[in-house]
Short mmCIF file of C-alpha atoms and ligand atoms in Angstrom, two decimals:
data_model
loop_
_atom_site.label_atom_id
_atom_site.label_comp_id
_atom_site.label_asym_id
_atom_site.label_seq_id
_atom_site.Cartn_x
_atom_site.Cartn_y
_atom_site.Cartn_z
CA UNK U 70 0.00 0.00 0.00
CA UNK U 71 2.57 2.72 1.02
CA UNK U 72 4.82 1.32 -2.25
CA UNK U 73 1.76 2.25 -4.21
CA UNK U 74 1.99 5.71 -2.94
CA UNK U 75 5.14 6.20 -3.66
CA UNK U 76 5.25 5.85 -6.84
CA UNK U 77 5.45 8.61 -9.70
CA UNK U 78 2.28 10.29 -10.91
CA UNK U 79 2.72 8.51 -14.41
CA UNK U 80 3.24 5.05 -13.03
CA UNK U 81 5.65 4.13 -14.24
CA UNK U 82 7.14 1.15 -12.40
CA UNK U 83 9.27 -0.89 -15.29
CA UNK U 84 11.18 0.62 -18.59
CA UNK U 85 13.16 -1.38 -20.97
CA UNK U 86 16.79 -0.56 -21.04
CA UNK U 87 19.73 -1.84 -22.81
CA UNK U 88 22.18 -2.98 -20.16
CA UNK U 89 26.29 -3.16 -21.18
CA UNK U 90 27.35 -6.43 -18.96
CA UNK U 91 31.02 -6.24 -20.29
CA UNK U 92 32.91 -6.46 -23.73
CA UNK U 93 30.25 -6.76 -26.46
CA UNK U 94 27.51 -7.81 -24.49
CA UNK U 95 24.95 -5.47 -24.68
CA UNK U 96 21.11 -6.70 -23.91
CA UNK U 97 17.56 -5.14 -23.70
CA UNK U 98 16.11 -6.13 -20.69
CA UNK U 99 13.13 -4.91 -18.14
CA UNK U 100 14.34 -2.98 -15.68
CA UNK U 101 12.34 -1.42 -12.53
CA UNK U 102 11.82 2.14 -12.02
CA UNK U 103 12.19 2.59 -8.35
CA UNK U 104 9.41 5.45 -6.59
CA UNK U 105 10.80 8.94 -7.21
CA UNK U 106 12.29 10.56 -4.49
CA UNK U 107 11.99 14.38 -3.75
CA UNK U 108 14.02 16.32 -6.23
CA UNK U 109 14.16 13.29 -8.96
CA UNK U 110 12.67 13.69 -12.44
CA UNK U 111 11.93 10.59 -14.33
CA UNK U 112 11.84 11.69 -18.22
CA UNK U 113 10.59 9.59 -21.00
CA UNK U 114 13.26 9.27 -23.72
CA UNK U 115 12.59 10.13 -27.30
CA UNK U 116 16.24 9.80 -28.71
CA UNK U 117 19.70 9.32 -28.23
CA UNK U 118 22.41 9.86 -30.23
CA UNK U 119 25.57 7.46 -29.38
CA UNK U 120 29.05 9.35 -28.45
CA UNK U 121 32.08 7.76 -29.28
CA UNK U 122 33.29 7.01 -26.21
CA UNK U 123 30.75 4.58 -25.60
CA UNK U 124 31.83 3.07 -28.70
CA UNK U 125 35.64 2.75 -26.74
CA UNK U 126 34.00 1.50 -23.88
CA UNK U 127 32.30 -1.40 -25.54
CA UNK U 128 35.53 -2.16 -27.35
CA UNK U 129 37.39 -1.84 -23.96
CA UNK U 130 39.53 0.97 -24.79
CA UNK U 131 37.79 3.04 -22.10
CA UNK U 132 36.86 1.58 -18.50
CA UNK U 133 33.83 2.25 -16.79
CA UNK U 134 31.66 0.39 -14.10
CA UNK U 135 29.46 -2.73 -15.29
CA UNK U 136 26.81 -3.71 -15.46
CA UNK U 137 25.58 0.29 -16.92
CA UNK U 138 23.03 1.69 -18.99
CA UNK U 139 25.02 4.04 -21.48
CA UNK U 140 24.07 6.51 -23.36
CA UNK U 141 24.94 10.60 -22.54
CA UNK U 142 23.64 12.14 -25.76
CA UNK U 143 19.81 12.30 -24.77
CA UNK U 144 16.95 14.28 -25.41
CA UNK U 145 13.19 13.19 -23.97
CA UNK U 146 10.20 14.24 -22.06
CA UNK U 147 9.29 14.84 -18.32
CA UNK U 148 7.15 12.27 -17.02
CA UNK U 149 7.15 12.76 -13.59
CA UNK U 150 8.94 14.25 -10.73
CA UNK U 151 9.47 13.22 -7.00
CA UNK U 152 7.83 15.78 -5.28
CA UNK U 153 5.08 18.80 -5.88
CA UNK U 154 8.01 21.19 -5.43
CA UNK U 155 8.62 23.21 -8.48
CA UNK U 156 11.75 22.48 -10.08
CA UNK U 157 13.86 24.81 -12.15
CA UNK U 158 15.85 24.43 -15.72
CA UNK U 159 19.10 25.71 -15.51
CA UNK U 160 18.45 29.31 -16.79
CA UNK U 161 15.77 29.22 -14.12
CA UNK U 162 12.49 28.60 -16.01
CA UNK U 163 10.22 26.39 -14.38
CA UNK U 164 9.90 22.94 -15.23
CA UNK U 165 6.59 21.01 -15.89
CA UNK U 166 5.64 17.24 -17.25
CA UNK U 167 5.39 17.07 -21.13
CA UNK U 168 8.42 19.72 -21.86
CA UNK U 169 11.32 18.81 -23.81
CA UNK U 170 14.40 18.44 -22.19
CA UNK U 171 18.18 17.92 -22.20
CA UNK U 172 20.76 17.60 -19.26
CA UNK U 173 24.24 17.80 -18.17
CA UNK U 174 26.73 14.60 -18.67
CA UNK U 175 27.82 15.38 -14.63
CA UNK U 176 25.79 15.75 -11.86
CA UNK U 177 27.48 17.56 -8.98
CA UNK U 178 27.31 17.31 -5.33
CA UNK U 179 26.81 21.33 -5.22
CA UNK U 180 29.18 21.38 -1.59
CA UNK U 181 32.30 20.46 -2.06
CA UNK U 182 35.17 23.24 -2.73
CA UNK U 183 35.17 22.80 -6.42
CA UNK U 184 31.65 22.63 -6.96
CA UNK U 185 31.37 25.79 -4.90
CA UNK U 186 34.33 27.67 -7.04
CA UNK U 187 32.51 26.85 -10.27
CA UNK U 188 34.49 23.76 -11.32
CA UNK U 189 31.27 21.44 -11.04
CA UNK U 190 32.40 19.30 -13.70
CA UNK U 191 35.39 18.44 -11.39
CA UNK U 192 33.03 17.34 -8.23
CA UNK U 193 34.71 15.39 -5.79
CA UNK U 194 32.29 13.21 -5.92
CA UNK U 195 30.98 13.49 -9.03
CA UNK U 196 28.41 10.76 -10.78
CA UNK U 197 28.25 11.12 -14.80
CA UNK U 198 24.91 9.99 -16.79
CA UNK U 199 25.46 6.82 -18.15
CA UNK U 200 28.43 5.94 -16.12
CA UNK U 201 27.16 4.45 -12.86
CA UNK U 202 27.14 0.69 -12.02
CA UNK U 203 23.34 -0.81 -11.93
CA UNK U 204 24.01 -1.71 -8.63
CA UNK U 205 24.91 2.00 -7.62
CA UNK U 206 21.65 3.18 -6.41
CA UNK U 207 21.36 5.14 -9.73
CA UNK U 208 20.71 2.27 -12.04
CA UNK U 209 18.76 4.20 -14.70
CA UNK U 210 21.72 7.26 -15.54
CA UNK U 211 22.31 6.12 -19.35
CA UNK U 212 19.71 7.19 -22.03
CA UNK U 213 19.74 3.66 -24.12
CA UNK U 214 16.55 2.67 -22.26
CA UNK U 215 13.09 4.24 -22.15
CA UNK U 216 13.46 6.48 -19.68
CA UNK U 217 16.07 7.69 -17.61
CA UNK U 218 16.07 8.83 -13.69
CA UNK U 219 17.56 12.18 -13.02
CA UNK U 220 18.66 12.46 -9.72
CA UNK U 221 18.24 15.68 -7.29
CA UNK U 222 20.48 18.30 -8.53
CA UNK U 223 21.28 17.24 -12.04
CA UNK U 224 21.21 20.85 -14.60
CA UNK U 225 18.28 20.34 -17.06
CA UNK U 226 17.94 22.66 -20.27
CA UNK U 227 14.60 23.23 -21.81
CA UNK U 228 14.91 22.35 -25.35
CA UNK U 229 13.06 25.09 -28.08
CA UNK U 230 10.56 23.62 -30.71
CA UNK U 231 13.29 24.71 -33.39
CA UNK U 232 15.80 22.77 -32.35
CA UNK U 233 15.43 18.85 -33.53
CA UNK U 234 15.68 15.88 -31.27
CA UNK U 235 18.83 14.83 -33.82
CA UNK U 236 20.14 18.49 -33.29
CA UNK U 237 19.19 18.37 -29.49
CA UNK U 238 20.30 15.03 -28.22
CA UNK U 239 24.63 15.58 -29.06
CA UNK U 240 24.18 18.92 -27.57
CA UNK U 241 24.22 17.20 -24.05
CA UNK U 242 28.38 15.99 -24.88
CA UNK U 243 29.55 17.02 -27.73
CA UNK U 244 28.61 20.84 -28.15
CA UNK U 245 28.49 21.77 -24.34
CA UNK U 246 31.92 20.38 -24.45
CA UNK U 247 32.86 22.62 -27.65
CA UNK U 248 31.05 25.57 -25.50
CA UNK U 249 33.44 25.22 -22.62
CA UNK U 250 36.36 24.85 -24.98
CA UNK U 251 35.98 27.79 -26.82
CA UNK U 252 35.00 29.94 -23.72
CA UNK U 253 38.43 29.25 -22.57
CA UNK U 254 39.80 30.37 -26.14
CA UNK U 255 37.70 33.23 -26.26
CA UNK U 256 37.75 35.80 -28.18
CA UNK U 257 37.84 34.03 -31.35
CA UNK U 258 37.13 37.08 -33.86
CA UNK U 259 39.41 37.88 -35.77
CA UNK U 260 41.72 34.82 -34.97
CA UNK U 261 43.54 32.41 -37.08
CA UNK U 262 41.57 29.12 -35.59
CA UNK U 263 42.95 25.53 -36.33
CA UNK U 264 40.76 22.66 -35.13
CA UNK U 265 42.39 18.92 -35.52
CA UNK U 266 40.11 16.06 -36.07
CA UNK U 267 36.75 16.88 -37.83
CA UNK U 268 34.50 14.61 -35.74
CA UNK U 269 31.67 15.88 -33.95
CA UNK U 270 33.36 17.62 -31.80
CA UNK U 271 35.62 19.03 -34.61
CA UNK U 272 32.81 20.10 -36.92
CA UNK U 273 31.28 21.74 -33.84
CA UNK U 274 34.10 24.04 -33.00
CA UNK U 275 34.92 24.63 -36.69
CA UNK U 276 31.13 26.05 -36.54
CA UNK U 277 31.52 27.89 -33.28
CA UNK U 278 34.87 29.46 -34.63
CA UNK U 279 32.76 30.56 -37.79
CA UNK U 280 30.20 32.03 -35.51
CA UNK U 281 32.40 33.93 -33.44
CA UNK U 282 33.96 35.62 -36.76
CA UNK U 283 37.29 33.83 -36.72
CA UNK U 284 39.39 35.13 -39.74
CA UNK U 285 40.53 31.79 -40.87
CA UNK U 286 39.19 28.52 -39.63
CA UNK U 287 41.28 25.48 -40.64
CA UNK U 288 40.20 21.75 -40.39
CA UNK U 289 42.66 19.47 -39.87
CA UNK U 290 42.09 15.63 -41.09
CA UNK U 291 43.22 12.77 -42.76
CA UNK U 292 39.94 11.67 -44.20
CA UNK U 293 38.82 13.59 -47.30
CA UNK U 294 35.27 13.10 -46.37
CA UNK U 295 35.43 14.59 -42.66
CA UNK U 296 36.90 17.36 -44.72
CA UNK U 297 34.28 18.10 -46.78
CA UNK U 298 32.16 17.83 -44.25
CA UNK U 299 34.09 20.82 -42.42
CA UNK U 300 33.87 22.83 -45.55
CA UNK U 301 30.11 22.50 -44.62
CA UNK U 302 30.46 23.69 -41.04
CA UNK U 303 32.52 26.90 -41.41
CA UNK U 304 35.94 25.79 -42.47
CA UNK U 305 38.04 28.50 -44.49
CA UNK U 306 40.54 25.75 -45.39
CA UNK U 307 41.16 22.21 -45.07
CA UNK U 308 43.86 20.36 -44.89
CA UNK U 309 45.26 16.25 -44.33
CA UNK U 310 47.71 17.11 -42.07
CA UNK U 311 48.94 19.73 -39.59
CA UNK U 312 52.64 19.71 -40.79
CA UNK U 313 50.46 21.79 -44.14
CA UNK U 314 49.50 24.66 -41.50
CA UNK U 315 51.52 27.64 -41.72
CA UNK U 316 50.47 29.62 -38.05
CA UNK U 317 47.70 29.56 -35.87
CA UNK U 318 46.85 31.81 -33.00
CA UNK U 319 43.89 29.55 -31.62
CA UNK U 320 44.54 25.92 -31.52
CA UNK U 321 41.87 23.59 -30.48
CA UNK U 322 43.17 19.88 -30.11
CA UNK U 323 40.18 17.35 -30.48
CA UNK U 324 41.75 14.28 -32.16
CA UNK U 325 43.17 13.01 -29.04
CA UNK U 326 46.24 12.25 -31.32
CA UNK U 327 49.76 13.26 -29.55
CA UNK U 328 51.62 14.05 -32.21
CA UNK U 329 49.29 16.20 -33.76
CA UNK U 330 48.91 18.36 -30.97
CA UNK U 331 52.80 18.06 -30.35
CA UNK U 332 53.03 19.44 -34.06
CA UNK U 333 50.21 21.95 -33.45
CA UNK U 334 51.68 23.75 -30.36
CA UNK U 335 54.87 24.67 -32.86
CA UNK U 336 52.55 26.62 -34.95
CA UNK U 337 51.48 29.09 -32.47
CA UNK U 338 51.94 32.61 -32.82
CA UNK U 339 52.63 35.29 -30.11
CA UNK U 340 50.06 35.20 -27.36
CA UNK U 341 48.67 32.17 -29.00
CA UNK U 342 46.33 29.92 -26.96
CA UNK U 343 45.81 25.86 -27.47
CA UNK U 344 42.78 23.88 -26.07
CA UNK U 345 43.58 20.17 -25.47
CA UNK U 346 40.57 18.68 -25.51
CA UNK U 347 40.57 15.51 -27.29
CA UNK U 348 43.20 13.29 -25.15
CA UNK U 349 40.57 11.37 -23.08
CA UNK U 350 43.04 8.29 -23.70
CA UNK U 351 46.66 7.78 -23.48
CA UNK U 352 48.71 8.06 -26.82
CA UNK U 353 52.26 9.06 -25.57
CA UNK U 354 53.67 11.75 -24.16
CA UNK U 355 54.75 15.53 -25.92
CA UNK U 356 57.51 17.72 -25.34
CA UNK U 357 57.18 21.10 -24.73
CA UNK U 358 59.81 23.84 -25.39
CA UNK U 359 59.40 26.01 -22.28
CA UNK U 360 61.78 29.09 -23.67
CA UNK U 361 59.34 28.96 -26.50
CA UNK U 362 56.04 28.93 -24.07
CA UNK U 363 58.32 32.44 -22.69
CA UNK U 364 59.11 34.05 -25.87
CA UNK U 365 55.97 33.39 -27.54
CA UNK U 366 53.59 34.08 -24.64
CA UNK U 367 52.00 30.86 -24.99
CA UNK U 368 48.79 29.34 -23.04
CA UNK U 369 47.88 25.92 -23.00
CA UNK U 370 44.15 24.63 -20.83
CA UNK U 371 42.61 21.21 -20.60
CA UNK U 372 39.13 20.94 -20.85
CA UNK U 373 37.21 18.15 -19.72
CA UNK U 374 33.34 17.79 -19.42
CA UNK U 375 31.92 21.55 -18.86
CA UNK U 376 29.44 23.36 -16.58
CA UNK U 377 25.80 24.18 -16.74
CA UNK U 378 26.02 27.51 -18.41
CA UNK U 379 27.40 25.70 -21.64
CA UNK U 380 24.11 23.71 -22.02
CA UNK U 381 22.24 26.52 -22.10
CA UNK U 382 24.82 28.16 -24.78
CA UNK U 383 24.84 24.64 -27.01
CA UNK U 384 21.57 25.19 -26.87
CA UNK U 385 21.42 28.68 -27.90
CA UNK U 386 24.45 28.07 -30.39
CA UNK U 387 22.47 25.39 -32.57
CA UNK U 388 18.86 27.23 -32.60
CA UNK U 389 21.00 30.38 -34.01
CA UNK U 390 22.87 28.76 -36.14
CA UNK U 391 20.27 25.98 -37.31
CA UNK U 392 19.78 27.84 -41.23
CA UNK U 393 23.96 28.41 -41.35
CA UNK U 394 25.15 24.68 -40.62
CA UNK U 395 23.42 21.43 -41.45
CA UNK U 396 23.29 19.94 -38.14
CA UNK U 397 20.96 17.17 -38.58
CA UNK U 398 24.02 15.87 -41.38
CA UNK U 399 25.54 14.96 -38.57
CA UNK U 400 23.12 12.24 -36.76
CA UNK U 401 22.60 8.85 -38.90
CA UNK U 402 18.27 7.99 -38.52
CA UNK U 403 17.00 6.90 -35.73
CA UNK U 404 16.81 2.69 -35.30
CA UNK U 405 14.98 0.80 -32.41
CA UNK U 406 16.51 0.70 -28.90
CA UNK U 407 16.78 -3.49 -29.49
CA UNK U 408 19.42 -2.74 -32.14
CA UNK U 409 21.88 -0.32 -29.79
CA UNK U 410 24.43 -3.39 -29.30
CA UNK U 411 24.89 -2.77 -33.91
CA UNK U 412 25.56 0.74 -33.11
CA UNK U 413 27.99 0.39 -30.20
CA UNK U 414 29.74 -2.89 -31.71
CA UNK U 415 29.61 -2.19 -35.88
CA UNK U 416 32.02 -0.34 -37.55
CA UNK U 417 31.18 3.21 -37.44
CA UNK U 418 29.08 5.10 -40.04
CA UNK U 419 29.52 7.72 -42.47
CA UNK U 420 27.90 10.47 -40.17
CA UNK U 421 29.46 11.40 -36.46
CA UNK U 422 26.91 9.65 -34.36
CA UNK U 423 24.40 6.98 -35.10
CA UNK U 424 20.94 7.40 -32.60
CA UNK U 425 18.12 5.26 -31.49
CA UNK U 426 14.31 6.03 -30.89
CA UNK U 427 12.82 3.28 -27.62
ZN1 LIG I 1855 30.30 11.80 -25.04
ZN1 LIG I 1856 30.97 18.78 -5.71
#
């Protein structure tokens, strides 16, 4: 009887998810939705697009805790929440059941010392979405399932009617994480900008760099097809390799390739500023010149994850720039939840992200 009362206003009480149990195996299965507690939102999930990383992890190039639901490139709809209190997006509009929404890849204690000096992404004891073990007390974090839990405290954007669920759903990695890297780059106008790799990531930033009035924008990548597609999302010039760069003043690193970016830093100009952002996985060490970092007035910054504000400006990015770039090129159609494991395990497409629609 009091279980019964517990439970969400929808009713939900079981959702099919698709539940990584190591290596390759990846399985639908019923899974239960435990009652909502005060603060939690339960949303129903319309799509997901699927990052590359889960793609490593699958392969086991990337650890993470098993058995998980995966999956950090969602967009869905509020079911339910815990409690009658009235919850808040991000830019502090209220939330209600039936609104679309995307949220953050971390979700932050909100006490610790970092959290408190802005640096949420670093929590100390930070939990990411579609990272936690099933047995963690936060089974449903991944969005390759029907719906996905989001705890108390996790940043939630409202997503607008122009923006697609294809355009939405990568905004939640990919382009906060290109919002966070070019804050720290900022101001781009009138820059020389080089971007290496022209993922999604890459294509992003070539974009934002374009938006921000960049006076050249170079893609760097060895396949001629990722380079076309740059041409499409701002590029000025494209080019196989970075060794055919002459000099940059804004470097943004997102191949994760170490002797690209150890080539890359050598084409800096005065007061010129790289991002690493793509070395989520060891590939050998770089040197670094420091009489050049003097003379040159160099600045290098990792960026890692990103902070709430940079939803809201993904957001904002791709709704302005939705008639300028073709966004939707970028997310393969939608295929059934039961055929994630083909997405995560296949070889990978000819557009940056495959997706699924439960
Ligand atoms: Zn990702
Ligand atoms: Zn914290």
């Amino acid at each position: 009887m009091t279980d019964q009362l517990q439970r969400p206003a929808s009713g939900v009480d079981r959702t099919r998810a698709a539940i990584w149990r190591g290596g390759d195996k990846v399985a639908l299965e019923s899974v239960t939705v435990p009652p909502l507690q005060a603060g939690e939102v339960l949303v129903q999930v319309d799509l997901a697009t699927v990052c590359g990383s889960d793609r490593h992890t699958v392969s086991g190039r990337r650890a993470q805790p098993c058995p998980s639901i995966l999956g950090h490139e969602t967009v869905g709809r509020i079911v339910a929440f815990g409690d009658s209190t009235t919850m808040h997006s991000v830019d502090g509009r209220p939330l209600e059941v039936g609104q679309r929404v995307i949220w953050s890849e971390t979700l932050p204690c909100g006490a610790c010392d970092r959290c408190l000096s802005g640096v949420s992404a670093k929590c100390r004891t930070v939990r990411k979405v579609g990272h936690e073990s099933f047995e963690s007390g936060w089974a449903l974090s991944g969005g390759y399932a029907e719906h996905v839990l989001l705890p108390k405290g996790m940043p939630i954007a409202l997503v607008g009617d122009e923006v697609s669920d294809d355009v939405a759903a990568p905004a939640a990695c990919a382009t906060a994480t290109v919002m966070a890297v070019v804050e720290r780059a900022m101001p781009l106008a009138g820059k020389r900008v080089v971007v290496i790799g022209a993922g999604m990531l890459g294509l992003t930033a070539l974009a934002a760099a374009a938006a921000s009035d960049a006076s050249a924008v170079t893609a760097v990548d060895p396949a001629a097809e990722r380079r076309a597609m740059a041409k499409r999302f701002g590029a000025t010039a494209v080019v196989a390799s970075i060794t055919e760069v002459d000099q940059c003043d804004v470097l943004i690193e997102l191949s994760g390739k170490a002797a690209a970016l150890q080539e890359g830093l050598g084409k800096l100009d005065v007061q010129g500023v790289a991002v690493f952002a793509g070395s989520v996985a060891p590939d050998g060490d770089i040197a670094v010149d420091p009489e050049a970092v003097v003379r040159r007035h160099l600045s290098f910054f990792g960026v890692h994850n990103y902070e709430p504000r940079h939803l809201i400006q993904a957001l904002t990015f791709l709704e302005q720039t939705t008639g300028r770039f073709p966004w939707s090129d970028l997310v393969a159609d939608p295929v059934p939840l039961d055929q994630i494991s083909d997405l995560l395990i296949g070889a990978p497409g000819p557009k940056p992200r495959y997706s699924i629609a439960p």
